[in-house]
Amino acid sequence: PVGFQDRMKVILSINLACGYGVERCVTTATSLFNKYKNGEITELPAELKTTIFNTVLSVTPVTDEVKENWEFLWEKFLNSQQATEKVVIYYALGLIRDEETLLRFARDCLDETKVRQGDALYILGTSIPRTKIGREVSWRFMKENWASMTEESTENLFGFDVYVSGVLEDFSDEATLAEIREFFSDKMDTLGSGAAAYDGALQSIVGNIAWLENIGPAWRCMLTGSWV
């Protein structure tokens, strides 16, 4: 029998292959997902479910089929009674590269009839901002909904620190950094439990900018084979 370490190596290899868009891996993941969606199989391999879900929703360009897959998983999320399965699904849902769908997902996270209050900010902070378009959508959503989201004390909002850091910390340009500082300049008293996360996010952005300026060019040369 295959040992645990060997099995984990295989799983990691599959995850990396699909993540880098290796055609055979993506095709296999998509085929398995379609069989699952169409009822040809009732369950996916537990150790590959995350990879399969992430793969089918990360496909670009975003076709009608990708949107249908998103809707299928959204319904699965709404109807699932298993906490671990819901986590796997909501991480994948944030990977779709479609602004309209992501905005709808963000709005639905604040609807307690669809998402538990205790899960909402975790999803908003850890799922949607995982891609470039997701970060942009999340930042805009944060600005537009900050007042309503902080009407009550943020000390009582589960995961507020996760939300603040998750939305902000991966930006890497001076313009967005200035915009973030300007937006929060008169809102520091509303951060509550997210104050430390906000400070940490700013430090991360400054570090990201410095990395791109100092190390980024060398990495680009190495990746393109254009060493000077």
JSON list of C-alpha atoms in Angstrom, two decimals, residues 54-173:
[
{"chain": "A", "resi": 54, "resn": "ASN", "atom": "CA", "xyz": [-10.14, 25.55, -7.16]},
{"chain": "A", "resi": 55, "resn": "THR", "atom": "CA", "xyz": [-9.20, 24.45, -10.66]},
{"chain": "A", "resi": 56, "resn": "VAL", "atom": "CA", "xyz": [-12.64, 24.66, -12.27]},
{"chain": "A", "resi": 57, "resn": "LEU", "atom": "CA", "xyz": [-13.33, 28.11, -10.81]},
{"chain": "A", "resi": 58, "resn": "SER", "atom": "CA", "xyz": [-9.91, 29.55, -11.65]},
{"chain": "A", "resi": 59, "resn": "VAL", "atom": "CA", "xyz": [-10.34, 28.99, -15.39]},
{"chain": "A", "resi": 60, "resn": "THR", "atom": "CA", "xyz": [-9.98, 32.07, -17.60]},
{"chain": "A", "resi": 61, "resn": "PRO", "atom": "CA", "xyz": [-11.60, 33.49, -19.60]},
{"chain": "A", "resi": 62, "resn": "VAL", "atom": "CA", "xyz": [-14.74, 33.19, -17.47]},
{"chain": "A", "resi": 63, "resn": "THR", "atom": "CA", "xyz": [-17.22, 31.39, -19.70]},
{"chain": "A", "resi": 64, "resn": "ASP", "atom": "CA", "xyz": [-20.86, 30.56, -19.06]},
{"chain": "A", "resi": 65, "resn": "GLU", "atom": "CA", "xyz": [-19.70, 27.10, -18.02]},
{"chain": "A", "resi": 66, "resn": "VAL", "atom": "CA", "xyz": [-17.40, 28.55, -15.34]},
{"chain": "A", "resi": 67, "resn": "LYS", "atom": "CA", "xyz": [-20.29, 30.65, -14.04]},
{"chain": "A", "resi": 68, "resn": "GLU", "atom": "CA", "xyz": [-22.53, 27.57, -13.99]},
{"chain": "A", "resi": 69, "resn": "ASN", "atom": "CA", "xyz": [-19.88, 25.72, -12.00]},
{"chain": "A", "resi": 70, "resn": "TRP", "atom": "CA", "xyz": [-19.79, 28.62, -9.56]},
{"chain": "A", "resi": 71, "resn": "GLU", "atom": "CA", "xyz": [-23.57, 28.53, -9.15]},
{"chain": "A", "resi": 72, "resn": "PHE", "atom": "CA", "xyz": [-23.44, 24.79, -8.57]},
{"chain": "A", "resi": 73, "resn": "LEU", "atom": "CA", "xyz": [-20.89, 25.16, -5.79]},
{"chain": "A", "resi": 74, "resn": "TRP", "atom": "CA", "xyz": [-22.72, 28.12, -4.29]},
{"chain": "A", "resi": 75, "resn": "GLU", "atom": "CA", "xyz": [-25.82, 25.95, -3.95]},
{"chain": "A", "resi": 76, "resn": "LYS", "atom": "CA", "xyz": [-23.68, 23.23, -2.43]},
{"chain": "A", "resi": 77, "resn": "PHE", "atom": "CA", "xyz": [-22.37, 25.74, 0.08]},
{"chain": "A", "resi": 78, "resn": "LEU", "atom": "CA", "xyz": [-25.84, 26.96, 1.01]},
{"chain": "A", "resi": 79, "resn": "ASN", "atom": "CA", "xyz": [-27.17, 23.44, 1.51]},
{"chain": "A", "resi": 80, "resn": "SER", "atom": "CA", "xyz": [-24.17, 21.78, 3.15]},
{"chain": "A", "resi": 81, "resn": "GLN", "atom": "CA", "xyz": [-24.35, 20.94, 6.83]},
{"chain": "A", "resi": 82, "resn": "GLN", "atom": "CA", "xyz": [-20.66, 20.04, 7.05]},
{"chain": "A", "resi": 83, "resn": "ALA", "atom": "CA", "xyz": [-18.41, 22.83, 8.29]},
{"chain": "A", "resi": 84, "resn": "THR", "atom": "CA", "xyz": [-15.26, 21.44, 6.66]},
{"chain": "A", "resi": 85, "resn": "GLU", "atom": "CA", "xyz": [-16.96, 21.12, 3.28]},
{"chain": "A", "resi": 86, "resn": "LYS", "atom": "CA", "xyz": [-18.28, 24.68, 3.48]},
{"chain": "A", "resi": 87, "resn": "VAL", "atom": "CA", "xyz": [-14.73, 25.95, 4.07]},
{"chain": "A", "resi": 88, "resn": "VAL", "atom": "CA", "xyz": [-13.41, 24.09, 1.03]},
{"chain": "A", "resi": 89, "resn": "ILE", "atom": "CA", "xyz": [-16.22, 25.49, -1.09]},
{"chain": "A", "resi": 90, "resn": "TYR", "atom": "CA", "xyz": [-16.03, 29.11, 0.03]},
{"chain": "A", "resi": 91, "resn": "TYR", "atom": "CA", "xyz": [-12.29, 29.25, -0.58]},
{"chain": "A", "resi": 92, "resn": "ALA", "atom": "CA", "xyz": [-12.91, 28.09, -4.14]},
{"chain": "A", "resi": 93, "resn": "LEU", "atom": "CA", "xyz": [-15.83, 30.46, -4.75]},
{"chain": "A", "resi": 94, "resn": "GLY", "atom": "CA", "xyz": [-13.55, 33.46, -4.33]},
{"chain": "A", "resi": 95, "resn": "LEU", "atom": "CA", "xyz": [-11.27, 32.33, -7.16]},
{"chain": "A", "resi": 96, "resn": "ILE", "atom": "CA", "xyz": [-13.60, 33.11, -10.06]},
{"chain": "A", "resi": 97, "resn": "ARG", "atom": "CA", "xyz": [-12.21, 35.99, -12.13]},
{"chain": "A", "resi": 98, "resn": "ASP", "atom": "CA", "xyz": [-15.58, 37.67, -12.63]},
{"chain": "A", "resi": 99, "resn": "GLU", "atom": "CA", "xyz": [-16.23, 41.01, -10.96]},
{"chain": "A", "resi": 100, "resn": "GLU", "atom": "CA", "xyz": [-20.03, 40.77, -10.99]},
{"chain": "A", "resi": 101, "resn": "THR", "atom": "CA", "xyz": [-20.02, 37.32, -9.41]},
{"chain": "A", "resi": 102, "resn": "LEU", "atom": "CA", "xyz": [-17.51, 38.34, -6.75]},
{"chain": "A", "resi": 103, "resn": "LEU", "atom": "CA", "xyz": [-19.53, 41.43, -5.84]},
{"chain": "A", "resi": 104, "resn": "ARG", "atom": "CA", "xyz": [-22.64, 39.32, -5.49]},
{"chain": "A", "resi": 105, "resn": "PHE", "atom": "CA", "xyz": [-20.71, 36.83, -3.36]},
{"chain": "A", "resi": 106, "resn": "ALA", "atom": "CA", "xyz": [-19.52, 39.65, -1.10]},
{"chain": "A", "resi": 107, "resn": "ARG", "atom": "CA", "xyz": [-23.04, 41.03, -0.69]},
{"chain": "A", "resi": 108, "resn": "ASP", "atom": "CA", "xyz": [-24.44, 37.59, 0.06]},
{"chain": "A", "resi": 109, "resn": "CYS", "atom": "CA", "xyz": [-21.83, 37.13, 2.78]},
{"chain": "A", "resi": 110, "resn": "LEU", "atom": "CA", "xyz": [-23.58, 39.88, 4.73]},
{"chain": "A", "resi": 111, "resn": "ASP", "atom": "CA", "xyz": [-26.97, 38.18, 4.34]},
{"chain": "A", "resi": 112, "resn": "GLU", "atom": "CA", "xyz": [-27.45, 36.11, 7.49]},
{"chain": "A", "resi": 113, "resn": "THR", "atom": "CA", "xyz": [-30.04, 33.93, 5.75]},
{"chain": "A", "resi": 114, "resn": "LYS", "atom": "CA", "xyz": [-27.23, 32.68, 3.48]},
{"chain": "A", "resi": 115, "resn": "VAL", "atom": "CA", "xyz": [-24.01, 32.95, 5.49]},
{"chain": "A", "resi": 116, "resn": "ARG", "atom": "CA", "xyz": [-23.59, 32.61, 9.24]},
{"chain": "A", "resi": 117, "resn": "GLN", "atom": "CA", "xyz": [-22.53, 35.86, 10.86]},
{"chain": "A", "resi": 118, "resn": "GLY", "atom": "CA", "xyz": [-19.56, 34.05, 12.38]},
{"chain": "A", "resi": 119, "resn": "ASP", "atom": "CA", "xyz": [-18.34, 33.04, 8.90]},
{"chain": "A", "resi": 120, "resn": "ALA", "atom": "CA", "xyz": [-19.04, 36.21, 6.93]},
{"chain": "A", "resi": 121, "resn": "LEU", "atom": "CA", "xyz": [-15.91, 38.23, 7.67]},
{"chain": "A", "resi": 122, "resn": "TYR", "atom": "CA", "xyz": [-13.66, 35.20, 7.39]},
{"chain": "A", "resi": 123, "resn": "ILE", "atom": "CA", "xyz": [-14.98, 34.59, 3.88]},
{"chain": "A", "resi": 124, "resn": "LEU", "atom": "CA", "xyz": [-14.69, 38.26, 2.94]},
{"chain": "A", "resi": 125, "resn": "GLY", "atom": "CA", "xyz": [-11.13, 38.35, 4.24]},
{"chain": "A", "resi": 126, "resn": "THR", "atom": "CA", "xyz": [-9.73, 35.01, 3.12]},
{"chain": "A", "resi": 127, "resn": "SER", "atom": "CA", "xyz": [-11.65, 33.91, 0.02]},
{"chain": "A", "resi": 128, "resn": "ILE", "atom": "CA", "xyz": [-12.45, 36.81, -2.28]},
{"chain": "A", "resi": 129, "resn": "PRO", "atom": "CA", "xyz": [-9.13, 38.74, -1.98]},
{"chain": "A", "resi": 130, "resn": "ARG", "atom": "CA", "xyz": [-7.03, 35.78, -3.17]},
{"chain": "A", "resi": 131, "resn": "THR", "atom": "CA", "xyz": [-6.74, 37.08, -6.75]},
{"chain": "A", "resi": 132, "resn": "LYS", "atom": "CA", "xyz": [-5.89, 40.49, -8.22]},
{"chain": "A", "resi": 133, "resn": "ILE", "atom": "CA", "xyz": [-9.46, 41.13, -9.34]},
{"chain": "A", "resi": 134, "resn": "GLY", "atom": "CA", "xyz": [-10.70, 39.78, -6.01]},
{"chain": "A", "resi": 135, "resn": "ARG", "atom": "CA", "xyz": [-8.52, 42.23, -4.07]},
{"chain": "A", "resi": 136, "resn": "GLU", "atom": "CA", "xyz": [-9.82, 45.13, -6.13]},
{"chain": "A", "resi": 137, "resn": "VAL", "atom": "CA", "xyz": [-13.44, 44.04, -5.66]},
{"chain": "A", "resi": 138, "resn": "SER", "atom": "CA", "xyz": [-12.87, 43.49, -1.93]},
{"chain": "A", "resi": 139, "resn": "TRP", "atom": "CA", "xyz": [-11.30, 46.91, -1.41]},
{"chain": "A", "resi": 140, "resn": "ARG", "atom": "CA", "xyz": [-14.13, 48.65, -3.25]},
{"chain": "A", "resi": 141, "resn": "PHE", "atom": "CA", "xyz": [-16.70, 46.63, -1.30]},
{"chain": "A", "resi": 142, "resn": "MET", "atom": "CA", "xyz": [-14.99, 47.53, 1.97]},
{"chain": "A", "resi": 143, "resn": "LYS", "atom": "CA", "xyz": [-15.09, 51.24, 1.17]},
{"chain": "A", "resi": 144, "resn": "GLU", "atom": "CA", "xyz": [-18.71, 51.18, 0.08]},
{"chain": "A", "resi": 145, "resn": "ASN", "atom": "CA", "xyz": [-19.93, 49.15, 3.07]},
{"chain": "A", "resi": 146, "resn": "TRP", "atom": "CA", "xyz": [-17.64, 50.27, 5.88]},
{"chain": "A", "resi": 147, "resn": "ALA", "atom": "CA", "xyz": [-20.20, 52.50, 7.57]},
{"chain": "A", "resi": 148, "resn": "SER", "atom": "CA", "xyz": [-22.92, 49.86, 7.68]},
{"chain": "A", "resi": 149, "resn": "MET", "atom": "CA", "xyz": [-20.50, 47.11, 8.71]},
{"chain": "A", "resi": 150, "resn": "THR", "atom": "CA", "xyz": [-19.17, 49.14, 11.64]},
{"chain": "A", "resi": 151, "resn": "GLU", "atom": "CA", "xyz": [-22.44, 50.55, 12.96]},
{"chain": "A", "resi": 152, "resn": "GLU", "atom": "CA", "xyz": [-22.05, 48.23, 15.91]},
{"chain": "A", "resi": 153, "resn": "SER", "atom": "CA", "xyz": [-18.82, 47.94, 17.87]},
{"chain": "A", "resi": 154, "resn": "THR", "atom": "CA", "xyz": [-16.21, 46.10, 15.80]},
{"chain": "A", "resi": 155, "resn": "GLU", "atom": "CA", "xyz": [-15.08, 44.39, 18.99]},
{"chain": "A", "resi": 156, "resn": "ASN", "atom": "CA", "xyz": [-18.17, 42.18, 18.57]},
{"chain": "A", "resi": 157, "resn": "LEU", "atom": "CA", "xyz": [-17.54, 41.32, 14.93]},
{"chain": "A", "resi": 158, "resn": "PHE", "atom": "CA", "xyz": [-16.05, 37.85, 14.58]},
{"chain": "A", "resi": 159, "resn": "GLY", "atom": "CA", "xyz": [-12.95, 37.86, 12.42]},
{"chain": "A", "resi": 160, "resn": "PHE", "atom": "CA", "xyz": [-12.77, 41.62, 11.89]},
{"chain": "A", "resi": 161, "resn": "ASP", "atom": "CA", "xyz": [-8.97, 41.53, 12.12]},
{"chain": "A", "resi": 162, "resn": "VAL", "atom": "CA", "xyz": [-8.89, 38.74, 9.51]},
{"chain": "A", "resi": 163, "resn": "TYR", "atom": "CA", "xyz": [-11.12, 40.79, 7.25]},
{"chain": "A", "resi": 164, "resn": "VAL", "atom": "CA", "xyz": [-9.03, 43.95, 7.46]},
{"chain": "A", "resi": 165, "resn": "SER", "atom": "CA", "xyz": [-5.69, 42.23, 6.92]},
{"chain": "A", "resi": 166, "resn": "GLY", "atom": "CA", "xyz": [-7.02, 39.89, 4.23]},
{"chain": "A", "resi": 167, "resn": "VAL", "atom": "CA", "xyz": [-8.40, 42.67, 2.07]},
{"chain": "A", "resi": 168, "resn": "LEU", "atom": "CA", "xyz": [-5.48, 45.07, 2.42]},
{"chain": "A", "resi": 169, "resn": "GLU", "atom": "CA", "xyz": [-2.17, 43.30, 3.00]},
{"chain": "A", "resi": 170, "resn": "ASP", "atom": "CA", "xyz": [-1.42, 42.02, -0.52]},
{"chain": "A", "resi": 171, "resn": "PHE", "atom": "CA", "xyz": [-1.57, 45.33, -2.37]},
{"chain": "A", "resi": 172, "resn": "SER", "atom": "CA", "xyz": [1.80, 46.44, -3.70]},
{"chain": "A", "resi": 173, "resn": "ASP", "atom": "CA", "xyz": [1.53, 49.91, -5.22]}
]
